Coordinates of C-alpha atoms in Angstrom, one line a residue:
A1 CA -0.3 0.1 -0.2
M2 CA 1.3 3.3 -0.2
R3 CA 1.0 6.1 1.7
H4 CA 0.8 9.2 0.2
L5 CA 2.6 12.3 2.1
H6 CA 0.7 15.0 3.7
N7 CA 2.1 19.0 5.2
L8 CA 1.4 20.9 7.6
F9 CA 0.9 24.2 7.9
L10 CA 0.2 25.4 11.4
V11 CA 0.7 29.3 11.7
F12 CA 0.3 31.1 15.3
L13 CA -1.4 34.3 15.7
A14 CA -1.0 35.4 19.5
F15 CA -2.9 39.4 19.7
C16 CA -2.1 41.8 21.8
G17 CA -5.9 43.9 21.9
T18 CA -6.6 45.0 19.2
C19 CA -3.3 44.7 17.1
L20 CA -1.4 41.3 15.9
A21 CA 1.9 41.0 18.8
D22 CA 3.0 37.6 16.3
V23 CA 2.9 35.3 14.4
Y24 CA 5.0 31.7 13.7
Y25 CA 4.9 29.5 11.1
A26 CA 5.9 26.0 11.0
E27 CA 6.0 23.3 8.1
K28 CA 5.6 19.5 9.1
T29 CA 5.8 16.9 6.9
I30 CA 3.2 13.5 8.6
D31 CA 1.9 10.0 6.8
G32 CA -1.2 11.2 5.9
E33 CA -3.9 13.2 6.5
T34 CA -4.1 14.8 9.4
A35 CA -7.4 12.9 11.6
G36 CA -6.9 15.6 14.8
M37 CA -5.1 18.5 16.9
R38 CA -4.7 18.9 20.5
W39 CA -3.8 22.1 22.0
M40 CA -2.2 22.0 25.5
G41 CA 0.0 23.2 27.7
K42 CA 0.6 26.2 29.3
D43 CA 0.0 28.8 26.3
E44 CA -0.6 26.5 24.3
Q45 CA 2.7 25.7 23.5
V46 CA 2.5 21.7 23.0
L47 CA 0.5 20.1 19.8
F48 CA -0.6 17.0 19.8
V49 CA -1.5 16.3 15.4
R50 CA -3.1 12.3 15.3
S51 CA -2.3 11.3 10.9
A52 CA -5.9 9.3 9.2
H53 CA -2.2 6.8 9.2
N54 CA -2.2 6.4 13.1
Q55 CA 0.6 8.1 14.7
L56 CA 0.8 10.3 16.9
Y57 CA 3.2 13.3 16.9
R58 CA 4.0 16.3 19.4
S59 CA 5.6 19.1 19.9
G60 CA 6.7 21.1 22.4
D61 CA 7.1 24.6 21.0
R62 CA 4.6 25.7 18.8
G63 CA 5.7 23.6 16.1
Q64 CA 9.2 24.0 15.4
N65 CA 11.0 20.4 16.3
W66 CA 8.3 17.0 16.1
V67 CA 8.3 13.5 17.9
N68 CA 6.4 10.9 15.9
L69 CA 5.5 9.0 19.6
M70 CA 3.8 5.8 18.9
D71 CA 6.8 3.2 19.0
Q72 CA 7.0 5.2 22.3
L73 CA 3.6 4.0 24.0
T74 CA 3.0 0.9 25.5
D75 CA -0.1 -1.1 27.8
K76 CA 0.7 -2.3 31.1
Q77 CA 2.5 -5.7 28.7
G78 CA 4.6 -3.7 27.1
R79 CA 2.6 -4.1 23.9
P80 CA 2.6 -1.5 20.9
A81 CA -0.2 1.1 20.9
S82 CA -1.9 0.0 17.5
M83 CA -4.6 2.7 17.5
I84 CA -4.7 6.3 19.1
Q85 CA -7.9 7.8 19.0
D86 CA -8.0 11.1 21.1
V87 CA -6.0 12.4 23.0
I88 CA -6.6 15.2 26.0
S89 CA -6.1 17.4 28.5
N90 CA -6.7 15.3 32.8
P91 CA -9.2 17.9 34.2
L92 CA -7.1 17.6 37.1
D93 CA -3.5 18.4 35.6
P94 CA -3.5 20.3 32.5
S95 CA 0.1 20.2 32.4
K96 CA -0.8 16.4 31.6
A97 CA -2.0 14.2 28.7
L98 CA -4.2 11.6 28.3
L99 CA -4.5 9.0 25.2
V100 CA -7.0 7.5 24.9
G101 CA -6.9 4.9 22.9
F102 CA -6.1 0.2 22.6
S103 CA -3.5 -2.7 21.5
T104 CA -5.0 -5.5 20.6
T105 CA -2.6 -8.5 19.4
H106 CA -3.1 -12.1 17.7
G107 CA -2.0 -15.2 18.6

């Protein structure tokens, strides 16, 4: 199966009253269409992006640098995560993300 690469363009606008204070631009090539995005953290510096091909990317600096997290995610038995359905902010600690998903094994 051939995968198409897609560019994710991010433009960040920070407003100061009625004036435009800062504009940030970042570009990231991911493995498929964007399936979801979630801003998190203080001042929304952290961005999670899910691709349609079940990859999860994280940026801690408003999109300047990215890490693919799927190779690092395992369940309690050490099996790799097979699908992340959503990323939500922890209601008890907004600086932490909760990943909603599952892993599967076939024997």
